[in-house]
Amino acid sequence: MQLAIADLFDVSQPTVCRVVHRVSAAIASLLPDFIHLPVNREECKTVSRKFFNIAGFPKVIGALDGTFVRIISPGGEDAERFRCRKSYFALNVQTIIDADLVIRNVVARWPGSAHDSTVFNNSAACLSLKTNELYRDFHLLGDTGYACEKYLLTPFGNPRTLAEVRYNKSHVLTRNTIERKYGILKRRFPCLSIGLNCNIEKVPAIIVACCVLHNLCIRLDDPEPPADPQIEALVQQLELENDDVTPSFEISSRCPAGFAKRNVIVPNFFSG
């Protein structure tokens, strides 16, 4: 792609590379203006109300998940830390989104071998949810790869009652927003699907810049990008070449407070 741009504008490929990274860094620096958790009580209520309207899940202010973004091998002694469970080199990128698919948090610095829960537990967003009184009554939704906490509710691994089944169904439908967001984000910026062929030090800024631009597109009512058959075929081929043959599991810590909160929500919202 950079070679094609260089030919189009009759400049060198290194020049294109430098411009791309400078622009990416400039856009990424706008993160505080475009990517943040709700800043006051009213915004928390508005965000949670929109989530509730999806499938009746209460007090949700974000859906949480990670995704792999391919990179070239960074080289050096630590290179294998970046090899993800799908056997390619990657960053494990975490985002939190709201019901409008707006990105509310992004972490783009962890190697592909890092577990989703490790990324979250060491994030500023996790600390805010733990300590900021503003978020005391609210929570995120995450899959079973995370620990069930007061501020992060997960599904039941083995639902035993109809109410728990309903809870799980609502949880899946509500959290599906983040899967939709990753699909749109990667269609809008195919480099996040195909991979970034640049120095590892430049990768986080490019990813954050894409997230900032995604939020700007939503703010400006830019339509969702259509699927590109050629890119989808390439991504599918890349996935086939790197089947998930080395699954990685992490035992989530048990949090009585998280289970207690979940057990209060189930009879109050999913028993009828």
PDB file of C-alpha atoms in Angstrom:
ATOM      1  CA  MET A   1       0.000   0.000   0.000  1.00  0.00           C
ATOM      2  CA  GLN A   2       2.768   2.447   0.917  1.00  0.00           C
ATOM      3  CA  LEU A   3       4.584   1.607  -2.297  1.00  0.00           C
ATOM      4  CA  ALA A   4       1.423   2.311  -4.287  1.00  0.00           C
ATOM      5  CA  ILE A   5       1.019   5.696  -2.561  1.00  0.00           C
ATOM      6  CA  ALA A   6       4.683   6.491  -3.160  1.00  0.00           C
ATOM      7  CA  ASP A   7       4.269   5.780  -6.867  1.00  0.00           C
ATOM      8  CA  LEU A   8       1.057   7.807  -7.034  1.00  0.00           C
ATOM      9  CA  PHE A   9       2.638  10.940  -5.558  1.00  0.00           C
ATOM     10  CA  ASP A  10       6.122  10.340  -6.939  1.00  0.00           C
ATOM     11  CA  VAL A  11       7.792  10.224  -3.533  1.00  0.00           C
ATOM     12  CA  SER A  12       9.884   7.577  -1.824  1.00  0.00           C
ATOM     13  CA  GLN A  13       8.396   4.780   0.238  1.00  0.00           C
ATOM     14  CA  PRO A  14      10.337   5.900   3.369  1.00  0.00           C
ATOM     15  CA  THR A  15       8.777   9.358   2.973  1.00  0.00           C
ATOM     16  CA  VAL A  16       5.301   7.843   2.884  1.00  0.00           C
ATOM     17  CA  CYS A  17       6.149   5.769   5.962  1.00  0.00           C
ATOM     18  CA  ARG A  18       7.298   8.825   7.912  1.00  0.00           C
ATOM     19  CA  VAL A  19       4.176  10.777   6.964  1.00  0.00           C
ATOM     20  CA  VAL A  20       1.881   7.912   7.951  1.00  0.00           C
ATOM     21  CA  HIS A  21       3.483   7.631  11.372  1.00  0.00           C
ATOM     22  CA  ARG A  22       3.484  11.389  12.008  1.00  0.00           C
ATOM     23  CA  VAL A  23      -0.180  11.655  11.065  1.00  0.00           C
ATOM     24  CA  SER A  24      -1.056   8.581  13.132  1.00  0.00           C
ATOM     25  CA  ALA A  25       0.706  10.033  16.173  1.00  0.00           C
ATOM     26  CA  ALA A  26      -1.087  13.367  15.733  1.00  0.00           C
ATOM     27  CA  ILE A  27      -4.499  11.689  15.497  1.00  0.00           C
ATOM     28  CA  ALA A  28      -3.728   9.361  18.418  1.00  0.00           C
ATOM     29  CA  SER A  29      -2.916  12.406  20.568  1.00  0.00           C
ATOM     30  CA  LEU A  30      -6.603  13.337  20.301  1.00  0.00           C
ATOM     31  CA  LEU A  31      -7.566  10.268  22.344  1.00  0.00           C
ATOM     32  CA  PRO A  32      -8.667  12.216  25.467  1.00  0.00           C
ATOM     33  CA  ASP A  33     -11.136  14.204  23.367  1.00  0.00           C
ATOM     34  CA  PHE A  34     -12.697  11.208  21.616  1.00  0.00           C
ATOM     35  CA  ILE A  35     -12.219   8.138  23.832  1.00  0.00           C
ATOM     36  CA  HIS A  36     -13.239   8.164  27.490  1.00  0.00           C
ATOM     37  CA  LEU A  37     -15.568   6.493  29.957  1.00  0.00           C
ATOM     38  CA  PRO A  38     -18.737   8.386  30.968  1.00  0.00           C
ATOM     39  CA  VAL A  39     -17.739  11.536  32.828  1.00  0.00           C
ATOM     40  CA  ASN A  40     -20.803  12.177  34.996  1.00  0.00           C
ATOM     41  CA  ARG A  41     -23.856  10.496  36.469  1.00  0.00           C
ATOM     42  CA  GLU A  42     -26.189  11.583  33.696  1.00  0.00           C
ATOM     43  CA  GLU A  43     -23.939  10.169  31.015  1.00  0.00           C
ATOM     44  CA  CYS A  44     -23.715   6.874  32.932  1.00  0.00           C
ATOM     45  CA  LYS A  45     -27.515   6.709  33.047  1.00  0.00           C
ATOM     46  CA  THR A  46     -27.834   7.510  29.344  1.00  0.00           C
ATOM     47  CA  VAL A  47     -25.290   4.857  28.339  1.00  0.00           C
ATOM     48  CA  SER A  48     -26.841   2.203  30.601  1.00  0.00           C
ATOM     49  CA  ARG A  49     -30.352   2.991  29.369  1.00  0.00           C
ATOM     50  CA  LYS A  50     -29.289   2.378  25.774  1.00  0.00           C
ATOM     51  CA  PHE A  51     -27.747  -0.948  26.752  1.00  0.00           C
ATOM     52  CA  PHE A  52     -30.893  -1.869  28.690  1.00  0.00           C
ATOM     53  CA  ASN A  53     -32.978  -1.251  25.578  1.00  0.00           C
ATOM     54  CA  ILE A  54     -31.084  -4.011  23.727  1.00  0.00           C
ATOM     55  CA  ALA A  55     -32.081  -6.966  25.901  1.00  0.00           C
ATOM     56  CA  GLY A  56     -33.073  -5.720  29.353  1.00  0.00           C
ATOM     57  CA  PHE A  57     -29.670  -5.970  31.052  1.00  0.00           C
ATOM     58  CA  PRO A  58     -29.420  -3.281  33.761  1.00  0.00           C
ATOM     59  CA  LYS A  59     -26.678  -0.823  34.728  1.00  0.00           C
ATOM     60  CA  VAL A  60     -24.278  -1.603  31.871  1.00  0.00           C
ATOM     61  CA  ILE A  61     -21.867   1.163  30.887  1.00  0.00           C
ATOM     62  CA  GLY A  62     -19.669  -0.830  28.545  1.00  0.00           C
ATOM     63  CA  ALA A  63     -18.977  -4.095  26.737  1.00  0.00           C
ATOM     64  CA  LEU A  64     -15.417  -5.358  27.046  1.00  0.00           C
ATOM     65  CA  ASP A  65     -13.285  -7.622  24.871  1.00  0.00           C
ATOM     66  CA  GLY A  66      -9.929  -7.967  23.204  1.00  0.00           C
ATOM     67  CA  THR A  67      -8.897  -8.608  19.618  1.00  0.00           C
ATOM     68  CA  PHE A  68      -5.638  -9.536  17.931  1.00  0.00           C
ATOM     69  CA  VAL A  69      -3.996  -7.105  15.527  1.00  0.00           C
ATOM     70  CA  ARG A  70      -1.342  -8.779  13.397  1.00  0.00           C
ATOM     71  CA  ILE A  71       2.179  -7.415  13.344  1.00  0.00           C
ATOM     72  CA  ILE A  72       5.469  -8.554  11.890  1.00  0.00           C
ATOM     73  CA  SER A  73       7.898 -10.221  14.260  1.00  0.00           C
ATOM     74  CA  PRO A  74       9.475  -7.510  16.435  1.00  0.00           C
ATOM     75  CA  GLY A  75      12.676  -9.548  16.627  1.00  0.00           C
ATOM     76  CA  GLY A  76      14.936  -9.797  19.627  1.00  0.00           C
ATOM     77  CA  GLU A  77      14.810 -12.064  22.664  1.00  0.00           C
ATOM     78  CA  ASP A  78      11.210 -11.128  23.530  1.00  0.00           C
ATOM     79  CA  ALA A  79       9.741 -11.710  20.085  1.00  0.00           C
ATOM     80  CA  GLU A  80       7.854 -14.864  21.101  1.00  0.00           C
ATOM     81  CA  ARG A  81       5.872 -12.904  23.705  1.00  0.00           C
ATOM     82  CA  PHE A  82       4.051 -11.343  20.773  1.00  0.00           C
ATOM     83  CA  ARG A  83       2.998 -14.676  19.292  1.00  0.00           C
ATOM     84  CA  CYS A  84      -0.711 -15.082  20.059  1.00  0.00           C
ATOM     85  CA  ARG A  85      -2.664 -18.310  20.576  1.00  0.00           C
ATOM     86  CA  LYS A  86      -3.415 -18.360  16.838  1.00  0.00           C
ATOM     87  CA  SER A  87       0.327 -18.731  16.213  1.00  0.00           C
ATOM     88  CA  TYR A  88       0.981 -15.361  14.582  1.00  0.00           C
ATOM     89  CA  PHE A  89       2.629 -12.231  15.963  1.00  0.00           C
ATOM     90  CA  ALA A  90       0.122  -9.725  17.284  1.00  0.00           C
ATOM     91  CA  LEU A  91      -0.865  -7.172  19.866  1.00  0.00           C
ATOM     92  CA  ASN A  92      -3.793  -8.037  22.109  1.00  0.00           C
ATOM     93  CA  VAL A  93      -5.888  -4.877  21.843  1.00  0.00           C
ATOM     94  CA  GLN A  94      -8.578  -4.191  24.443  1.00  0.00           C
ATOM     95  CA  THR A  95     -11.552  -1.930  23.884  1.00  0.00           C
ATOM     96  CA  ILE A  96     -14.651  -0.992  25.851  1.00  0.00           C
ATOM     97  CA  ILE A  97     -17.619   0.241  23.828  1.00  0.00           C
ATOM     98  CA  ASP A  98     -21.087   1.610  24.454  1.00  0.00           C
ATOM     99  CA  ALA A  99     -24.398   0.672  22.846  1.00  0.00           C
ATOM    100  CA  ASP A 100     -23.803   3.148  20.002  1.00  0.00           C
ATOM    101  CA  LEU A 101     -20.545   1.299  19.180  1.00  0.00           C
ATOM    102  CA  VAL A 102     -18.517   4.292  20.378  1.00  0.00           C
ATOM    103  CA  ILE A 103     -15.139   3.212  21.760  1.00  0.00           C
ATOM    104  CA  ARG A 104     -14.901   4.286  25.405  1.00  0.00           C
ATOM    105  CA  ASN A 105     -11.484   2.839  26.180  1.00  0.00           C
ATOM    106  CA  VAL A 106      -8.608   1.346  24.214  1.00  0.00           C
ATOM    107  CA  VAL A 107      -5.404  -0.368  25.350  1.00  0.00           C
ATOM    108  CA  ALA A 108      -2.980  -1.165  22.540  1.00  0.00           C
ATOM    109  CA  ARG A 109       0.333  -2.068  24.146  1.00  0.00           C
ATOM    110  CA  TRP A 110       0.141  -5.699  25.275  1.00  0.00           C
ATOM    111  CA  PRO A 111       1.795  -8.573  23.368  1.00  0.00           C
ATOM    112  CA  GLY A 112      -0.364 -11.231  21.766  1.00  0.00           C
ATOM    113  CA  SER A 113       0.468 -13.817  24.433  1.00  0.00           C
ATOM    114  CA  ALA A 114      -1.159 -11.692  27.158  1.00  0.00           C
ATOM    115  CA  HIS A 115      -4.533 -12.957  28.380  1.00  0.00           C
ATOM    116  CA  ASP A 116      -7.531 -10.641  28.047  1.00  0.00           C
ATOM    117  CA  SER A 117      -8.005 -10.558  31.808  1.00  0.00           C
ATOM    118  CA  THR A 118      -4.369  -9.550  32.338  1.00  0.00           C
ATOM    119  CA  VAL A 119      -4.781  -6.633  29.949  1.00  0.00           C
ATOM    120  CA  PHE A 120      -7.939  -5.483  31.718  1.00  0.00           C
ATOM    121  CA  ASN A 121      -6.708  -5.958  35.283  1.00  0.00           C
ATOM    122  CA  ASN A 122      -3.701  -3.745  34.557  1.00  0.00           C
ATOM    123  CA  SER A 123      -5.647  -1.032  32.747  1.00  0.00           C
ATOM    124  CA  ALA A 124      -6.578   2.466  33.881  1.00  0.00           C
ATOM    125  CA  ALA A 125     -10.209   1.650  33.094  1.00  0.00           C
ATOM    126  CA  CYS A 126     -10.179  -1.218  35.605  1.00  0.00           C
ATOM    127  CA  LEU A 127      -8.716   1.055  38.283  1.00  0.00           C
ATOM    128  CA  SER A 128     -11.354   3.708  37.585  1.00  0.00           C
ATOM    129  CA  LEU A 129     -14.189   1.196  37.826  1.00  0.00           C
ATOM    130  CA  LYS A 130     -12.784  -0.114  41.111  1.00  0.00           C
ATOM    131  CA  THR A 131     -12.162   3.225  42.792  1.00  0.00           C
ATOM    132  CA  ASN A 132     -14.286   5.967  41.202  1.00  0.00           C
ATOM    133  CA  GLU A 133     -17.523   6.475  43.125  1.00  0.00           C
ATOM    134  CA  LEU A 134     -19.199   7.555  39.866  1.00  0.00           C
ATOM    135  CA  TYR A 135     -19.214   3.953  38.617  1.00  0.00           C
ATOM    136  CA  ARG A 136     -20.170   2.281  41.920  1.00  0.00           C
ATOM    137  CA  ASP A 137     -23.632   1.133  40.759  1.00  0.00           C
ATOM    138  CA  PHE A 138     -22.601   0.255  37.195  1.00  0.00           C
ATOM    139  CA  HIS A 139     -20.632  -2.498  35.483  1.00  0.00           C
ATOM    140  CA  LEU A 140     -19.128  -3.766  32.253  1.00  0.00           C
ATOM    141  CA  LEU A 141     -20.035  -7.010  30.519  1.00  0.00           C
ATOM    142  CA  GLY A 142     -17.286  -9.472  29.614  1.00  0.00           C
ATOM    143  CA  ASP A 143     -17.040 -13.091  28.553  1.00  0.00           C
ATOM    144  CA  THR A 144     -15.952 -16.009  30.733  1.00  0.00           C
ATOM    145  CA  GLY A 145     -12.297 -15.208  30.141  1.00  0.00           C
ATOM    146  CA  TYR A 146     -12.660 -12.498  32.788  1.00  0.00           C
ATOM    147  CA  ALA A 147     -13.303 -12.810  36.506  1.00  0.00           C
ATOM    148  CA  CYS A 148     -16.810 -11.941  37.668  1.00  0.00           C
ATOM    149  CA  GLU A 149     -16.455  -8.729  39.655  1.00  0.00           C
ATOM    150  CA  LYS A 150     -18.816  -6.061  40.971  1.00  0.00           C
ATOM    151  CA  TYR A 151     -17.700  -3.841  38.094  1.00  0.00           C
ATOM    152  CA  LEU A 152     -17.485  -6.637  35.456  1.00  0.00           C
ATOM    153  CA  LEU A 153     -20.248  -9.217  35.112  1.00  0.00           C
ATOM    154  CA  THR A 154     -19.740 -12.458  33.213  1.00  0.00           C
ATOM    155  CA  PRO A 155     -22.158 -15.213  32.089  1.00  0.00           C
ATOM    156  CA  PHE A 156     -22.975 -18.305  34.139  1.00  0.00           C
ATOM    157  CA  GLY A 157     -20.741 -21.157  33.039  1.00  0.00           C
ATOM    158  CA  ASN A 158     -23.475 -23.712  33.757  1.00  0.00           C
ATOM    159  CA  PRO A 159     -26.848 -22.002  34.162  1.00  0.00           C
ATOM    160  CA  ARG A 160     -29.097 -24.050  36.428  1.00  0.00           C
ATOM    161  CA  THR A 161     -32.378 -22.150  36.310  1.00  0.00           C
ATOM    162  CA  LEU A 162     -34.523 -20.558  33.617  1.00  0.00           C
ATOM    163  CA  ALA A 163     -33.688 -17.144  35.081  1.00  0.00           C
ATOM    164  CA  GLU A 164     -29.960 -17.844  34.716  1.00  0.00           C
ATOM    165  CA  VAL A 165     -30.533 -18.954  31.108  1.00  0.00           C
ATOM    166  CA  ARG A 166     -32.382 -15.686  30.452  1.00  0.00           C
ATOM    167  CA  TYR A 167     -29.558 -13.764  32.103  1.00  0.00           C
ATOM    168  CA  ASN A 168     -27.021 -15.451  29.839  1.00  0.00           C
ATOM    169  CA  LYS A 169     -29.095 -14.774  26.729  1.00  0.00           C
ATOM    170  CA  SER A 170     -29.462 -11.099  27.624  1.00  0.00           C
ATOM    171  CA  HIS A 171     -25.751 -10.933  28.435  1.00  0.00           C
ATOM    172  CA  VAL A 172     -24.807 -12.345  25.014  1.00  0.00           C
ATOM    173  CA  LEU A 173     -27.193 -10.088  23.097  1.00  0.00           C
ATOM    174  CA  THR A 174     -26.003  -7.006  24.959  1.00  0.00           C
ATOM    175  CA  ARG A 175     -22.301  -7.834  24.730  1.00  0.00           C
ATOM    176  CA  ASN A 176     -22.629  -8.620  21.020  1.00  0.00           C
ATOM    177  CA  THR A 177     -22.226  -4.885  20.443  1.00  0.00           C
ATOM    178  CA  ILE A 178     -18.473  -5.221  20.818  1.00  0.00           C
ATOM    179  CA  GLU A 179     -18.293  -7.990  18.209  1.00  0.00           C
ATOM    180  CA  ARG A 180     -20.224  -5.723  15.816  1.00  0.00           C
ATOM    181  CA  LYS A 181     -17.863  -2.867  16.609  1.00  0.00           C
ATOM    182  CA  TYR A 182     -14.742  -4.927  15.846  1.00  0.00           C
ATOM    183  CA  GLY A 183     -16.301  -5.954  12.540  1.00  0.00           C
ATOM    184  CA  ILE A 184     -17.019  -2.354  11.578  1.00  0.00           C
ATOM    185  CA  LEU A 185     -13.648  -1.094  12.828  1.00  0.00           C
ATOM    186  CA  LYS A 186     -11.725  -3.686  10.834  1.00  0.00           C
ATOM    187  CA  ARG A 187     -13.789  -3.088   7.693  1.00  0.00           C
ATOM    188  CA  ARG A 188     -13.227   0.634   8.046  1.00  0.00           C
ATOM    189  CA  PHE A 189      -9.489   0.159   8.604  1.00  0.00           C
ATOM    190  CA  PRO A 190      -8.423  -3.077   6.840  1.00  0.00           C
ATOM    191  CA  CYS A 191      -4.859  -2.740   8.150  1.00  0.00           C
ATOM    192  CA  LEU A 192      -6.229  -3.956  11.502  1.00  0.00           C
ATOM    193  CA  SER A 193      -7.375  -7.183   9.831  1.00  0.00           C
ATOM    194  CA  ILE A 194      -4.563  -7.789   7.372  1.00  0.00           C
ATOM    195  CA  GLY A 195      -1.812  -6.664   9.707  1.00  0.00           C
ATOM    196  CA  LEU A 196       0.639  -3.828  10.275  1.00  0.00           C
ATOM    197  CA  ASN A 197       3.975  -4.161   8.545  1.00  0.00           C
ATOM    198  CA  CYS A 198       5.931  -1.610  10.541  1.00  0.00           C
ATOM    199  CA  ASN A 199       8.185  -1.239  13.565  1.00  0.00           C
ATOM    200  CA  ILE A 200       6.485  -2.429  16.753  1.00  0.00           C
ATOM    201  CA  GLU A 201       7.041   0.997  18.354  1.00  0.00           C
ATOM    202  CA  LYS A 202       4.781   2.594  15.732  1.00  0.00           C
ATOM    203  CA  VAL A 203       1.915   0.094  15.996  1.00  0.00           C
ATOM    204  CA  PRO A 204       0.060   1.391  19.106  1.00  0.00           C
ATOM    205  CA  ALA A 205      -0.311   4.898  17.680  1.00  0.00           C
ATOM    206  CA  ILE A 206      -1.760   3.538  14.437  1.00  0.00           C
ATOM    207  CA  ILE A 207      -4.298   1.405  16.327  1.00  0.00           C
ATOM    208  CA  VAL A 208      -5.325   4.273  18.609  1.00  0.00           C
ATOM    209  CA  ALA A 209      -5.588   6.604  15.607  1.00  0.00           C
ATOM    210  CA  CYS A 210      -7.976   4.140  13.937  1.00  0.00           C
ATOM    211  CA  CYS A 211     -10.098   4.083  17.110  1.00  0.00           C
ATOM    212  CA  VAL A 212     -10.204   7.888  17.275  1.00  0.00           C
ATOM    213  CA  LEU A 213     -11.245   8.066  13.616  1.00  0.00           C
ATOM    214  CA  HIS A 214     -13.894   5.371  14.221  1.00  0.00           C
ATOM    215  CA  ASN A 215     -15.475   7.522  16.931  1.00  0.00           C
ATOM    216  CA  LEU A 216     -15.255  10.578  14.702  1.00  0.00           C
ATOM    217  CA  CYS A 217     -17.048   8.670  11.941  1.00  0.00           C
ATOM    218  CA  ILE A 218     -19.866   7.809  14.356  1.00  0.00           C
ATOM    219  CA  ARG A 219     -20.062  11.411  15.537  1.00  0.00           C
ATOM    220  CA  LEU A 220     -20.387  12.563  11.915  1.00  0.00           C
ATOM    221  CA  ASP A 221     -22.940   9.835  11.029  1.00  0.00           C
ATOM    222  CA  ASP A 222     -20.621   8.262   8.508  1.00  0.00           C
ATOM    223  CA  PRO A 223     -22.301   5.077   7.200  1.00  0.00           C
ATOM    224  CA  GLU A 224     -20.903   1.702   8.133  1.00  0.00           C
ATOM    225  CA  PRO A 225     -18.399   0.532   5.505  1.00  0.00           C
ATOM    226  CA  PRO A 226     -19.532  -2.340   3.290  1.00  0.00           C
ATOM    227  CA  ALA A 227     -17.641  -5.596   3.259  1.00  0.00           C
ATOM    228  CA  ASP A 228     -14.828  -5.841   0.725  1.00  0.00           C
ATOM    229  CA  PRO A 229     -14.837  -9.389  -0.743  1.00  0.00           C
ATOM    230  CA  GLN A 230     -11.134  -9.266  -1.611  1.00  0.00           C
ATOM    231  CA  ILE A 231     -10.105  -8.199   1.893  1.00  0.00           C
ATOM    232  CA  GLU A 232     -12.453 -10.714   3.502  1.00  0.00           C
ATOM    233  CA  ALA A 233     -10.994 -13.481   1.359  1.00  0.00           C
ATOM    234  CA  LEU A 234      -7.455 -12.458   2.319  1.00  0.00           C
ATOM    235  CA  VAL A 235      -8.304 -12.332   6.020  1.00  0.00           C
ATOM    236  CA  GLN A 236     -10.005 -15.727   5.804  1.00  0.00           C
ATOM    237  CA  GLN A 237      -6.921 -17.175   4.145  1.00  0.00           C
ATOM    238  CA  LEU A 238      -4.704 -15.707   6.846  1.00  0.00           C
ATOM    239  CA  GLU A 239      -6.922 -17.248   9.522  1.00  0.00           C
ATOM    240  CA  LEU A 240      -6.796 -20.646   7.826  1.00  0.00           C
ATOM    241  CA  GLU A 241      -3.019 -20.457   7.795  1.00  0.00           C
ATOM    242  CA  ASN A 242      -3.018 -19.770  11.530  1.00  0.00           C
ATOM    243  CA  ASP A 243      -5.659 -22.016  13.039  1.00  0.00           C
ATOM    244  CA  ASP A 244      -6.165 -21.751  16.784  1.00  0.00           C
ATOM    245  CA  VAL A 245      -4.119 -24.810  17.664  1.00  0.00           C
ATOM    246  CA  THR A 246      -2.659 -23.637  20.953  1.00  0.00           C
ATOM    247  CA  PRO A 247      -5.580 -22.495  23.091  1.00  0.00           C
ATOM    248  CA  SER A 248      -4.648 -20.534  26.161  1.00  0.00           C
ATOM    249  CA  PHE A 249      -6.669 -20.562  29.342  1.00  0.00           C
ATOM    250  CA  GLU A 250      -6.360 -18.566  32.512  1.00  0.00           C
ATOM    251  CA  ILE A 251      -8.169 -19.454  35.694  1.00  0.00           C
ATOM    252  CA  SER A 252     -10.255 -16.463  36.680  1.00  0.00           C
ATOM    253  CA  SER A 253     -10.137 -15.466  40.330  1.00  0.00           C
ATOM    254  CA  ARG A 254     -13.293 -16.013  42.341  1.00  0.00           C
ATOM    255  CA  CYS A 255     -14.903 -12.809  43.537  1.00  0.00           C
ATOM    256  CA  PRO A 256     -17.771 -13.288  46.007  1.00  0.00           C
ATOM    257  CA  ALA A 257     -18.881  -9.681  45.552  1.00  0.00           C
ATOM    258  CA  GLY A 258     -19.210 -10.182  41.792  1.00  0.00           C
ATOM    259  CA  PHE A 259     -21.187 -13.390  42.196  1.00  0.00           C
ATOM    260  CA  ALA A 260     -23.404 -11.736  44.809  1.00  0.00           C
ATOM    261  CA  LYS A 261     -24.209  -8.851  42.483  1.00  0.00           C
ATOM    262  CA  ARG A 262     -24.999 -11.245  39.646  1.00  0.00           C
ATOM    263  CA  ASN A 263     -27.255 -13.251  41.943  1.00  0.00           C
ATOM    264  CA  VAL A 264     -29.199 -10.114  42.833  1.00  0.00           C
ATOM    265  CA  ILE A 265     -29.695  -9.115  39.202  1.00  0.00           C
ATOM    266  CA  VAL A 266     -30.966 -12.535  38.078  1.00  0.00           C
ATOM    267  CA  PRO A 267     -34.169 -12.710  40.200  1.00  0.00           C
ATOM    268  CA  ASN A 268     -34.878  -8.978  39.882  1.00  0.00           C
ATOM    269  CA  PHE A 269     -34.644  -8.777  36.076  1.00  0.00           C
ATOM    270  CA  PHE A 270     -34.792 -12.279  34.597  1.00  0.00           C
ATOM    271  CA  SER A 271     -37.151 -14.373  36.720  1.00  0.00           C
ATOM    272  CA  GLY A 272     -40.415 -13.392  35.008  1.00  0.00           C
TER     273      GLY A 272
END
